[in-house]
Coordinates of N, CA and C in Angstrom, one line a residue:
M1 N 0.8 -1.2 0.0 CA 0.0 0.0 0.0 C 0.9 1.2 0.0
T2 N 0.7 2.1 -1.0 CA 1.6 3.3 -1.1 C 0.8 4.5 -0.5
N3 N 1.6 5.2 0.3 CA 1.0 6.5 0.9 C 1.4 7.6 0.0
T4 N 0.4 8.4 -0.5 CA 0.7 9.5 -1.4 C 1.4 10.7 -0.7
A5 N 1.3 10.7 0.7 CA 1.9 11.8 1.4 C 3.5 11.7 1.4
T6 N 4.1 10.6 1.1 CA 5.5 10.5 1.0 C 6.1 11.0 -0.3
S7 N 5.2 11.2 -1.3 CA 5.8 11.6 -2.6 C 5.9 13.1 -2.7
D8 N 5.4 13.9 -1.8 CA 5.5 15.3 -1.9 C 6.8 15.9 -1.3
R9 N 7.7 15.1 -0.8 CA 9.0 15.5 -0.3 C 10.1 14.8 -1.0
P10 N 10.7 15.4 -2.0 CA 11.7 14.8 -2.8 C 13.0 14.4 -1.9
L11 N 13.5 13.2 -2.2 CA 14.6 12.7 -1.4 C 15.9 13.3 -1.7
R12 N 16.3 13.4 -2.9 CA 17.6 13.9 -3.3 C 17.9 15.3 -2.8
P13 N 17.0 16.3 -3.1 CA 17.3 17.7 -2.6 C 17.3 17.7 -1.1
A14 N 16.5 16.9 -0.4 CA 16.6 16.9 1.1 C 17.9 16.3 1.5
M15 N 18.4 15.3 0.9 CA 19.7 14.7 1.2 C 20.8 15.7 1.0
W16 N 20.8 16.4 -0.2 CA 21.8 17.4 -0.5 C 21.8 18.5 0.6
N17 N 20.6 19.0 1.0 CA 20.5 20.0 2.0 C 21.1 19.4 3.3
G18 N 20.8 18.2 3.6 CA 21.4 17.6 4.9 C 22.9 17.5 4.8
W19 N 23.4 17.1 3.6 CA 24.9 17.0 3.5 C 25.5 18.4 3.7
R20 N 24.8 19.5 3.3 CA 25.3 20.8 3.4 C 25.0 21.4 4.8
K21 N 24.4 20.5 5.7 CA 24.0 20.9 7.1 C 23.0 22.0 7.1
R22 N 22.1 21.9 6.1 CA 21.0 22.9 6.0 C 19.6 22.2 6.2
C23 N 18.6 23.0 6.5 CA 17.3 22.5 6.7 C 16.8 21.7 5.5
P24 N 16.3 20.5 5.7 CA 15.9 19.7 4.6 C 14.6 20.2 3.9
N25 N 13.9 21.1 4.5 CA 12.7 21.7 4.0 C 13.0 22.9 3.1
C26 N 13.8 23.9 3.6 CA 14.0 25.1 2.8 C 15.4 25.2 2.3
G27 N 16.4 24.5 2.9 CA 17.8 24.5 2.4 C 18.5 25.8 2.8
K28 N 17.9 26.6 3.6 CA 18.5 27.9 4.0 C 18.9 27.9 5.5
G29 N 18.1 27.5 6.4 CA 18.4 27.5 7.8 C 19.4 26.4 8.2
A30 N 20.1 26.7 9.3 CA 21.1 25.7 9.8 C 20.4 24.5 10.4
L31 N 20.8 23.3 10.0 CA 20.2 22.1 10.5 C 20.9 21.8 11.9
L32 N 22.1 22.0 12.0 CA 22.8 21.7 13.3 C 23.1 23.0 14.1
N33 N 23.0 22.8 15.4 CA 23.3 23.9 16.3 C 24.5 23.4 17.1
G34 N 25.7 23.8 16.6 CA 26.9 23.2 17.1 C 27.5 22.2 16.2
Y35 N 28.3 21.3 16.7 CA 28.9 20.3 15.8 C 28.0 19.2 15.4
L36 N 27.2 18.6 16.4 CA 26.3 17.5 16.1 C 24.9 17.6 16.6
K37 N 24.6 18.7 17.4 CA 23.3 18.9 17.9 C 22.3 19.4 16.9
V38 N 21.3 18.7 16.6 CA 20.3 19.1 15.6 C 19.4 20.2 16.3
S39 N 19.2 21.3 15.5 CA 18.4 22.4 16.0 C 16.9 21.9 16.2
D40 N 16.3 22.5 17.2 CA 14.9 22.1 17.4 C 13.9 22.6 16.3
Q41 N 14.3 23.7 15.7 CA 13.4 24.3 14.7 C 14.3 25.1 13.7
C42 N 13.9 25.1 12.4 CA 14.6 25.9 11.4 C 14.3 27.4 11.7
T43 N 15.4 28.2 11.6 CA 15.2 29.6 11.9 C 14.6 30.3 10.6
Q44 N 14.7 29.7 9.5 CA 14.2 30.3 8.3 C 12.7 30.0 7.9
C45 N 12.4 28.7 8.0 CA 11.1 28.2 7.6 C 10.2 27.7 8.7
G46 N 10.8 27.6 9.9 CA 10.0 27.1 11.0 C 9.8 25.6 11.1
Q47 N 10.4 24.8 10.2 CA 10.3 23.4 10.2 C 10.8 22.8 11.6
D48 N 9.9 22.0 12.2 CA 10.3 21.3 13.4 C 11.3 20.2 13.1
L49 N 12.4 20.2 13.8 CA 13.5 19.2 13.5 C 13.8 18.3 14.7
H50 N 13.1 18.6 15.8 CA 13.4 17.8 17.0 C 12.9 16.4 17.0
H51 N 12.2 16.0 15.9 CA 11.6 14.7 15.8 C 12.7 13.6 15.4
H52 N 13.8 14.1 15.0 CA 14.8 13.2 14.4 C 15.2 12.1 15.4
R53 N 15.6 11.0 14.8 CA 16.1 9.8 15.5 C 17.4 9.3 14.8
A54 N 18.4 10.1 14.7 CA 19.6 9.7 14.0 C 20.4 8.7 14.8
D55 N 20.4 8.8 16.1 CA 21.1 7.8 17.0 C 22.5 7.5 16.6
D56 N 22.8 6.3 16.4 CA 24.2 5.9 16.0 C 24.4 5.7 14.6
G57 N 23.4 5.9 13.7 CA 23.5 5.8 12.3 C 24.7 6.6 11.7
P58 N 24.9 7.9 12.0 CA 26.0 8.6 11.4 C 27.3 8.0 11.8
A59 N 27.5 7.6 13.0 CA 28.8 7.1 13.5 C 29.1 5.8 12.7
Y60 N 28.1 4.9 12.6 CA 28.3 3.6 11.8 C 28.7 3.9 10.4
L61 N 28.0 4.8 9.7 CA 28.3 5.2 8.3 C 29.6 5.8 8.2
T62 N 30.0 6.6 9.2 CA 31.3 7.2 9.1 C 32.4 6.2 9.2
I63 N 32.3 5.3 10.2 CA 33.2 4.2 10.3 C 33.3 3.3 9.0
L64 N 32.2 3.0 8.5 CA 32.1 2.2 7.2 C 32.9 2.9 6.1
I65 N 32.6 4.2 5.9 CA 33.2 4.9 4.8 C 34.7 5.1 5.0
V66 N 35.1 5.6 6.2 CA 36.5 5.8 6.5 C 37.3 4.5 6.4
G67 N 36.7 3.5 6.9 CA 37.4 2.2 6.9 C 37.6 1.7 5.5
H68 N 36.6 1.8 4.6 CA 36.7 1.3 3.3 C 37.5 2.2 2.4
L69 N 37.7 3.5 2.8 CA 38.6 4.3 2.0 C 40.1 4.2 2.5
M70 N 40.3 4.2 3.8 CA 41.6 4.2 4.3 C 42.3 2.9 4.4
A71 N 41.6 1.8 4.6 CA 42.3 0.5 4.6 C 43.0 0.1 3.3
P72 N 42.3 0.2 2.2 CA 43.0 -0.1 0.9 C 44.2 0.9 0.6
L73 N 43.9 2.2 1.0 CA 45.0 3.2 0.8 C 46.2 2.9 1.7
L74 N 46.0 2.5 2.9 CA 47.0 2.1 3.8 C 47.9 0.9 3.2
H75 N 47.2 0.0 2.7 CA 47.9 -1.2 2.0 C 48.7 -0.7 0.8
I76 N 48.1 0.1 0.0 CA 48.8 0.6 -1.2 C 50.0 1.4 -0.8
V77 N 49.9 2.3 0.1 CA 51.1 3.1 0.5 C 52.1 2.2 1.2
F78 N 51.7 1.2 2.0 CA 52.7 0.4 2.6 C 53.5 -0.5 1.6
V79 N 52.8 -1.0 0.6 CA 53.4 -1.9 -0.4 C 54.3 -1.1 -1.3
A80 N 53.8 0.1 -1.8 CA 54.5 0.8 -2.8 C 55.7 1.6 -2.2
F81 N 55.6 2.2 -1.0 CA 56.6 3.1 -0.5 C 57.3 2.6 0.7
R82 N 56.8 1.6 1.4 CA 57.5 1.1 2.6 C 58.0 2.1 3.6
P83 N 57.1 3.0 4.0 CA 57.5 4.1 5.0 C 57.7 3.4 6.3
H84 N 58.4 4.2 7.2 CA 58.6 3.8 8.6 C 57.3 3.6 9.2
P85 N 57.1 2.5 10.0 CA 55.8 2.2 10.6 C 55.2 3.4 11.5
L86 N 56.1 4.1 12.2 CA 55.6 5.3 12.9 C 55.1 6.4 12.0
V87 N 55.7 6.6 10.9 CA 55.3 7.6 10.0 C 54.0 7.2 9.4
L88 N 53.9 6.0 9.0 CA 52.7 5.4 8.4 C 51.5 5.5 9.4
A89 N 51.7 5.1 10.6 CA 50.7 5.2 11.6 C 50.3 6.6 11.9
G90 N 51.2 7.5 12.0 CA 50.9 8.9 12.3 C 50.1 9.6 11.2
V91 N 50.5 9.4 9.9 CA 49.8 10.0 8.8 C 48.4 9.4 8.7
F92 N 48.3 8.1 8.8 CA 46.9 7.5 8.7 C 46.0 7.8 9.9
C93 N 46.6 7.9 11.1 CA 45.8 8.3 12.2 C 45.2 9.7 12.0
V94 N 46.0 10.6 11.6 CA 45.6 12.0 11.3 C 44.6 12.0 10.2
G95 N 44.8 11.2 9.1 CA 43.9 11.2 8.0 C 42.5 10.6 8.4
C96 N 42.6 9.5 9.2 CA 41.3 8.9 9.6 C 40.5 9.9 10.5
L97 N 41.2 10.5 11.4 CA 40.6 11.5 12.3 C 40.0 12.7 11.5
A98 N 40.7 13.2 10.6 CA 40.2 14.4 9.8 C 39.0 14.0 9.0
L99 N 39.1 12.8 8.3 CA 38.0 12.4 7.5 C 36.8 12.1 8.3
S100 N 37.0 11.5 9.5 CA 35.8 11.2 10.4 C 35.2 12.5 10.9
L101 N 36.0 13.4 11.3 CA 35.4 14.7 11.7 C 34.7 15.5 10.6
Y102 N 35.1 15.3 9.4 CA 34.5 16.0 8.3 C 33.2 15.3 7.9
L103 N 33.1 14.0 7.9 CA 32.0 13.2 7.5 C 30.8 13.1 8.5
L104 N 31.2 13.1 9.8 CA 30.2 12.8 10.9 C 29.0 13.8 10.9
P105 N 29.2 15.1 10.9 CA 28.0 16.0 10.9 C 27.3 16.0 9.6
R106 N 28.0 15.7 8.5 CA 27.3 15.7 7.2 C 26.4 14.5 7.0
L107 N 26.9 13.3 7.5 CA 26.1 12.1 7.5 C 24.9 12.2 8.4
K108 N 25.1 12.9 9.6 CA 24.0 13.1 10.5 C 22.9 14.0 9.8
G109 N 23.3 15.0 9.0 CA 22.4 15.8 8.3 C 21.7 15.0 7.2
V110 N 22.4 14.1 6.5 CA 21.7 13.2 5.5 C 20.7 12.3 6.2
I111 N 21.0 11.7 7.3 CA 20.1 10.8 7.9 C 18.8 11.6 8.4
V112 N 19.0 12.7 9.0 CA 17.9 13.5 9.4 C 17.0 13.9 8.2
A113 N 17.7 14.3 7.1 CA 17.0 14.6 5.9 C 16.2 13.5 5.3
I114 N 16.7 12.3 5.3 CA 16.0 11.1 4.9 C 14.8 10.9 5.7
Q115 N 14.9 11.0 7.0 CA 13.8 10.8 7.9 C 12.7 11.9 7.7
W116 N 13.1 13.1 7.4 CA 12.2 14.2 7.1 C 11.5 13.9 5.7
S117 N 12.2 13.5 4.8 CA 11.7 13.2 3.4 C 10.7 12.0 3.5
R118 N 11.0 11.0 4.2 CA 10.1 9.9 4.3 C 9.1 9.9 5.5
R119 N 9.0 11.1 6.1 CA 8.0 11.4 7.2 C 8.1 10.4 8.3
M120 N 9.3 10.1 8.7 CA 9.6 9.1 9.7 C 9.7 9.8 11.1
H121 N 9.3 9.1 12.2 CA 9.5 9.6 13.5 C 8.9 10.9 13.8
G122 N 7.7 11.2 13.4 CA 7.0 12.4 13.7 C 7.2 13.5 12.7
F123 N 7.9 13.4 11.6 CA 8.1 14.4 10.6 C 6.9 14.5 9.7
G124 N 5.9 13.6 9.8 CA 4.8 13.7 8.9 C 3.5 14.3 9.6
G125 N 3.7 14.9 10.7 CA 2.6 15.5 11.4 C 2.0 16.7 10.7
L126 N 0.9 17.2 11.1 CA 0.2 18.3 10.5 C 0.9 19.6 10.9
H127 N 1.5 19.7 12.0 CA 2.1 20.9 12.5 C 3.6 21.0 12.4
D128 N 4.2 20.3 11.4 CA 5.7 20.3 11.4 C 6.2 21.2 10.4
G129 N 5.5 22.2 9.9 CA 6.0 23.2 9.0 C 6.0 22.9 7.5
A130 N 5.6 21.7 7.1 CA 5.6 21.3 5.7 C 4.2 21.1 5.2

């Protein structure tokens, strides 16, 4: 059974707005208040955002992406250049940390945007600004 209410919120623009850490509804207001805290409401359009249930999803996705990017790169660098183990560990620890810190808030924005687009966890209510 298909609900027609889910078709009026396009997924891709919402995900792009979430990646940019913007409100999934208008794309102008800030989605995050600080590094990872989701704002209760959009300052531009009034969209309620406190319904989100991102939980551990962004952390799992961050680990998945960073691990799948850095592990093969670590192997390639080790085999091709044979750097000193401490240099290799230092460079890849900094790289993993930087990539993780970059991806985590963006993936949280994407997950909140997906929930908004699919009207999950209270985003489909009559008084949620959409």
